[in-house]
PDB file of C-alpha atoms in Angstrom:
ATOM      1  CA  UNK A 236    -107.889 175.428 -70.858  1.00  0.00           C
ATOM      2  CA  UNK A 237    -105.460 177.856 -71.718  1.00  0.00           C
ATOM      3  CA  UNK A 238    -101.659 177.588 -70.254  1.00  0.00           C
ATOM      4  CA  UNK A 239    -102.539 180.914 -68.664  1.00  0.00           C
ATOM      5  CA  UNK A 240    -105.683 179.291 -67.596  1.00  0.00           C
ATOM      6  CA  UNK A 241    -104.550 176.238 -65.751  1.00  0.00           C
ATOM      7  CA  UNK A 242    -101.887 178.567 -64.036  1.00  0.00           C
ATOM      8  CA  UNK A 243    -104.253 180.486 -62.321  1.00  0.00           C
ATOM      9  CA  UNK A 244    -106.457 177.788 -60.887  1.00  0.00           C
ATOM     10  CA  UNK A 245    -102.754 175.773 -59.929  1.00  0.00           C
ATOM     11  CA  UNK A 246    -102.412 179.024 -57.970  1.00  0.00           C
ATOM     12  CA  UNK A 247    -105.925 179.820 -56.718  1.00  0.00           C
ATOM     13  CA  UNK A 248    -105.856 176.122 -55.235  1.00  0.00           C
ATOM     14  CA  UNK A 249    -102.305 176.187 -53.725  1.00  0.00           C
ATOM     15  CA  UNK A 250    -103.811 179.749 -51.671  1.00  0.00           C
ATOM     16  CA  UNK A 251    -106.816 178.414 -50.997  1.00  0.00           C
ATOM     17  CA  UNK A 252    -105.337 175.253 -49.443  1.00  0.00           C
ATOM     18  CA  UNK A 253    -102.351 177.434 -47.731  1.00  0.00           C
ATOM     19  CA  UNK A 254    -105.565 180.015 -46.228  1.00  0.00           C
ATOM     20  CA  UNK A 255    -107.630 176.848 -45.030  1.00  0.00           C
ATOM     21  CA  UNK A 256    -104.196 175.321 -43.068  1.00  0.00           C
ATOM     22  CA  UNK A 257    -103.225 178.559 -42.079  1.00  0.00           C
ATOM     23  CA  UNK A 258    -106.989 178.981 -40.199  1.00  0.00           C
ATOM     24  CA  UNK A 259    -106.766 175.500 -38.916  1.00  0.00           C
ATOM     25  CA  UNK A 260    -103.593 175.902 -37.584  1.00  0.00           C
ATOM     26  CA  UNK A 261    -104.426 179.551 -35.851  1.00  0.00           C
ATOM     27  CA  UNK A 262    -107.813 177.685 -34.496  1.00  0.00           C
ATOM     28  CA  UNK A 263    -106.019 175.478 -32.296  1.00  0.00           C
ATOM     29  CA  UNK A 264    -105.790 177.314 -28.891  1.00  0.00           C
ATOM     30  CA  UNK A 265    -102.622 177.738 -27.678  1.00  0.00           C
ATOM     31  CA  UNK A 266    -102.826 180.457 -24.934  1.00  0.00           C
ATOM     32  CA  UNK A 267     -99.304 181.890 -24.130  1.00  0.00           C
ATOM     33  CA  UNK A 268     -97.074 180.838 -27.196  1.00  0.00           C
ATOM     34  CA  UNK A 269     -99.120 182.584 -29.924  1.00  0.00           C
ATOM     35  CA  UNK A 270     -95.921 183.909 -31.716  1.00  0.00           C
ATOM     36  CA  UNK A 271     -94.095 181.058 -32.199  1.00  0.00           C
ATOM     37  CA  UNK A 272     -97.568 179.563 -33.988  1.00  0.00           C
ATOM     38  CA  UNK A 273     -97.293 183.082 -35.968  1.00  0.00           C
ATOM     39  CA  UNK A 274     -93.878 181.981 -36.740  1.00  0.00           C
ATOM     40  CA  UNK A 275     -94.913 178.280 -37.878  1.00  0.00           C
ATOM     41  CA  UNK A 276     -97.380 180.496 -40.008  1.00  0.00           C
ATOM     42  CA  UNK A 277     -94.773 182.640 -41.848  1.00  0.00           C
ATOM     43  CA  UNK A 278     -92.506 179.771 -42.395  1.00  0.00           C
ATOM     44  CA  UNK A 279     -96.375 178.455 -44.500  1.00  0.00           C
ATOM     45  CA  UNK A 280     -96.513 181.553 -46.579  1.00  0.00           C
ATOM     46  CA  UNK A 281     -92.993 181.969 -47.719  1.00  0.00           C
ATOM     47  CA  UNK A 282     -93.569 178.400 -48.959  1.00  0.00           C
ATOM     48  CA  UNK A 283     -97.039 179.150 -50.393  1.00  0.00           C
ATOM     49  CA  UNK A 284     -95.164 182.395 -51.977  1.00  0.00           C
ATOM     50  CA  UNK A 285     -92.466 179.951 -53.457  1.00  0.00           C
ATOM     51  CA  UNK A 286     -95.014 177.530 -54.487  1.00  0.00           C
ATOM     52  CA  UNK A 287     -96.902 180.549 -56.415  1.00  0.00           C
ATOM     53  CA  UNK A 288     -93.665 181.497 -58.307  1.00  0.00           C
ATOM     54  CA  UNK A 289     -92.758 177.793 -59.380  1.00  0.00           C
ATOM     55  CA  UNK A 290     -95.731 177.611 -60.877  1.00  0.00           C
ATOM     56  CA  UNK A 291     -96.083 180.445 -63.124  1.00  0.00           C
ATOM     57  CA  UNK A 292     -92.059 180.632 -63.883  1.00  0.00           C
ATOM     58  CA  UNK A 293     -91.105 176.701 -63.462  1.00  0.00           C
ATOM     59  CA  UNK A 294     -88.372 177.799 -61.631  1.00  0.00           C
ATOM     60  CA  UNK A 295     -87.461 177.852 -57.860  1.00  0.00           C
ATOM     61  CA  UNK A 296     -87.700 181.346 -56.058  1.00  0.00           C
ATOM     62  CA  UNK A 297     -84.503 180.840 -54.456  1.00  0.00           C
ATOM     63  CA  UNK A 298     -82.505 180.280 -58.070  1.00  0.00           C
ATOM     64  CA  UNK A 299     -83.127 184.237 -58.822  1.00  0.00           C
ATOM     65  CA  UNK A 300     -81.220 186.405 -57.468  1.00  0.00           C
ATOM     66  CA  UNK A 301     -82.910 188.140 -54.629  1.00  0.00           C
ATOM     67  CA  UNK A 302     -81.209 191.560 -56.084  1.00  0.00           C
ATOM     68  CA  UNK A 303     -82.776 191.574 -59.521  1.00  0.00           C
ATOM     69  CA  UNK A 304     -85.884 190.712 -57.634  1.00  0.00           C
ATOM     70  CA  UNK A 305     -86.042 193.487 -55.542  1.00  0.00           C
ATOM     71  CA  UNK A 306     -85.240 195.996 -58.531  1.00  0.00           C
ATOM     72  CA  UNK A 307     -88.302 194.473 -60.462  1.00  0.00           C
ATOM     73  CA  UNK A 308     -90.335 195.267 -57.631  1.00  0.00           C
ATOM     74  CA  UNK A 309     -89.181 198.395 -56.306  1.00  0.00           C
ATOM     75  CA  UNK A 310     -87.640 198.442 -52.874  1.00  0.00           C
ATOM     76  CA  UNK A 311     -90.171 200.910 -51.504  1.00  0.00           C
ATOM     77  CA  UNK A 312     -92.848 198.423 -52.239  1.00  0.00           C
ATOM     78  CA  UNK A 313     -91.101 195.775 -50.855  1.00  0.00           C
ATOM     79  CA  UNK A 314     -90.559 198.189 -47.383  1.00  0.00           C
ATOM     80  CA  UNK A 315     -94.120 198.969 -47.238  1.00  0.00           C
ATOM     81  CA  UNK A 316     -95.314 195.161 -48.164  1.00  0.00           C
ATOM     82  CA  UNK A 317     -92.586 193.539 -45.602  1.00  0.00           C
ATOM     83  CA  UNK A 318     -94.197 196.199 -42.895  1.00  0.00           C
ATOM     84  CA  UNK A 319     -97.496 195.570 -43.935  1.00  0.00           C
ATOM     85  CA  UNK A 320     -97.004 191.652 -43.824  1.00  0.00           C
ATOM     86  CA  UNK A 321     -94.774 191.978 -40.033  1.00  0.00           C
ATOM     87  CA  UNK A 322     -98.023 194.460 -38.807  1.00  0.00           C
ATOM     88  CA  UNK A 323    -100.526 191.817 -39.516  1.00  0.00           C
ATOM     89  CA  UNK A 324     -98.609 188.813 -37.901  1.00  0.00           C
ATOM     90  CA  UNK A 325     -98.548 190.314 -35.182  1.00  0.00           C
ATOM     91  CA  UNK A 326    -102.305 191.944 -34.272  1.00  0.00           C
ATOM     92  CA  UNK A 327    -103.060 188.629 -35.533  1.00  0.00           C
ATOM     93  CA  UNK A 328    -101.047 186.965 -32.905  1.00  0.00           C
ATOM     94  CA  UNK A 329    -102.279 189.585 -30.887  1.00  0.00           C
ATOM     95  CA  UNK A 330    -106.130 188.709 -31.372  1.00  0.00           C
ATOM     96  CA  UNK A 331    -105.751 185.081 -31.310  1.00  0.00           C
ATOM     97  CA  UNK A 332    -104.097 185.538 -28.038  1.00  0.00           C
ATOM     98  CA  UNK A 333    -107.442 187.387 -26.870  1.00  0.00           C
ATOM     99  CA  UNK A 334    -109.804 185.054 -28.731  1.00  0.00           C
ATOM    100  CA  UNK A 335    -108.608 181.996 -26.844  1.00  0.00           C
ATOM    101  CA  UNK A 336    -110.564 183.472 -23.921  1.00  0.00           C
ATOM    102  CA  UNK A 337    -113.327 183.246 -26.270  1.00  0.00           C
ATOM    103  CA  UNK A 338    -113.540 179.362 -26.292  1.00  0.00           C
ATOM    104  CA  UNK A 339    -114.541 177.951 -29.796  1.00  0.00           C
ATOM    105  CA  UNK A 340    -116.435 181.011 -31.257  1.00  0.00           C
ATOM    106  CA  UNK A 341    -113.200 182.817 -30.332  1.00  0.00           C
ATOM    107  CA  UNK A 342    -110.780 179.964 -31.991  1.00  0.00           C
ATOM    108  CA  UNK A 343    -113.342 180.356 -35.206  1.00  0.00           C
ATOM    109  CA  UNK A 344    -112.722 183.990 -35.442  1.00  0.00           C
ATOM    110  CA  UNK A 345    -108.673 183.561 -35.146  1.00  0.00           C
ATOM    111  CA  UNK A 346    -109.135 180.833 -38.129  1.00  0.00           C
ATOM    112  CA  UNK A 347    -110.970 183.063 -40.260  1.00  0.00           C
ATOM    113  CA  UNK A 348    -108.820 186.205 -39.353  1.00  0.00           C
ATOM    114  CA  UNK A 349    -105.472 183.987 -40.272  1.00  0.00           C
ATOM    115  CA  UNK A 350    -106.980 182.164 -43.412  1.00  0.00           C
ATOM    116  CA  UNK A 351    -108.250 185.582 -44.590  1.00  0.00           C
ATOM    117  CA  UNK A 352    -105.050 187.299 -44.039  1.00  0.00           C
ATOM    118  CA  UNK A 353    -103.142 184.234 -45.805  1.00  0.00           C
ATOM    119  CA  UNK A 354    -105.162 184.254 -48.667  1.00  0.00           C
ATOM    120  CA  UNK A 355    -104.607 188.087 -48.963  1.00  0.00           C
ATOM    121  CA  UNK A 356    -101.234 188.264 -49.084  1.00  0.00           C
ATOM    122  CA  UNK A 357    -101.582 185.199 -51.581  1.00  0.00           C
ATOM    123  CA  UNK A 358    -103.386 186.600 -53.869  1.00  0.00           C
ATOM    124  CA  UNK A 359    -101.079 189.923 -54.131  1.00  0.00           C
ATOM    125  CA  UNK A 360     -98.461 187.522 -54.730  1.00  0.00           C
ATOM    126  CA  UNK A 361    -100.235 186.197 -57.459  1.00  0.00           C
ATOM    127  CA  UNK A 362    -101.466 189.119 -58.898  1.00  0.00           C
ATOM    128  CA  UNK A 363     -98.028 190.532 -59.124  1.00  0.00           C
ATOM    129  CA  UNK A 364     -96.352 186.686 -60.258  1.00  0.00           C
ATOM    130  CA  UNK A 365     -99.284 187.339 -63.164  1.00  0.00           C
ATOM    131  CA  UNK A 366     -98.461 190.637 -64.212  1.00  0.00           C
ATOM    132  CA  UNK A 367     -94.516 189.116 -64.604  1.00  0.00           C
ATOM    133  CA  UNK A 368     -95.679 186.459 -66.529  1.00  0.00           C
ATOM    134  CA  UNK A 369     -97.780 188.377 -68.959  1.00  0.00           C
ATOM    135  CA  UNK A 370     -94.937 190.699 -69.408  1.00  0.00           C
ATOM    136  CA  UNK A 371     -92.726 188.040 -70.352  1.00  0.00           C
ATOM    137  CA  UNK A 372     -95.026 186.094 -72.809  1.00  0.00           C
ATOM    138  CA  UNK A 373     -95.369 189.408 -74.505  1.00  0.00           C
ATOM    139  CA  UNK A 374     -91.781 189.877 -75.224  1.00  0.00           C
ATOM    140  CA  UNK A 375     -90.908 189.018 -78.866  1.00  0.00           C
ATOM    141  CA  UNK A 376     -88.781 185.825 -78.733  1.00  0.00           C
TER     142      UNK A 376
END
């Protein structure tokens, strides 16, 4: 398997893993103190992000500079990505709030609407940490 290869799969299993926690953890009912779960949630992704990064750069997120990040990216995709990404934590505290009336169908549909939304967000992370890598093999040494 290619470097390339076994990158992808490293990161395909670290989202998948981060999605399936993410669901079990948004399963559990907790009527009443859905956003501090949400929060416990957020705190999973920024380390699934992190984890993402490391593994295509073998470097730690936090040891480049948040500045030159931002540039790369374009701040008006990171506006519309951070909105996007606050938006969905909430309706999704939102509905698993309602679906703990549900009972256990309910809790089933907040794990898949959490896992789903993890592994979304995930894989634009990835898609994007890909395109950077690519980029940078390319470059003539």
């Amino acid at each position: 398997m290619s470097n390339l290869g076994k990158k992808r799969l490293d990161v395909a299993i670290a989202i998948a893993a981060c999605a399936i926690g993410g669901g079990g953890i948004s399963a559990a009912p907790t009527p009443g103190v859905e956003v501090p779960k949400q929060v416990v949630l957020t705190a999973s992704d920024i380390a699934m992000y992190t984890s993402i990064w490391k593994i295509y750069f073998e470097e730690d997120l936090s040891s480049k500079q948040v500045i030159e990040m931002l540039v790369e990216i374009g701040l008006v995709t990171v506006a519309a990505v951070g909105t996007a990404y606050i938006v969905s934590k909430a309706t999704t505290a939102i509905l698993c709030e309602i679906t703990d009336w549900l009972g256990p169908a309910g809790w089933g549909i907040a794990a898949a609407i959490a896992g789903s939304l993890t592994g979304l967000f995930g894989a634009a992370w990835a898609v994007y940490c890909d395109y950077l890598y690519c980029q940078k093999e390319q470059q003539p040494a």
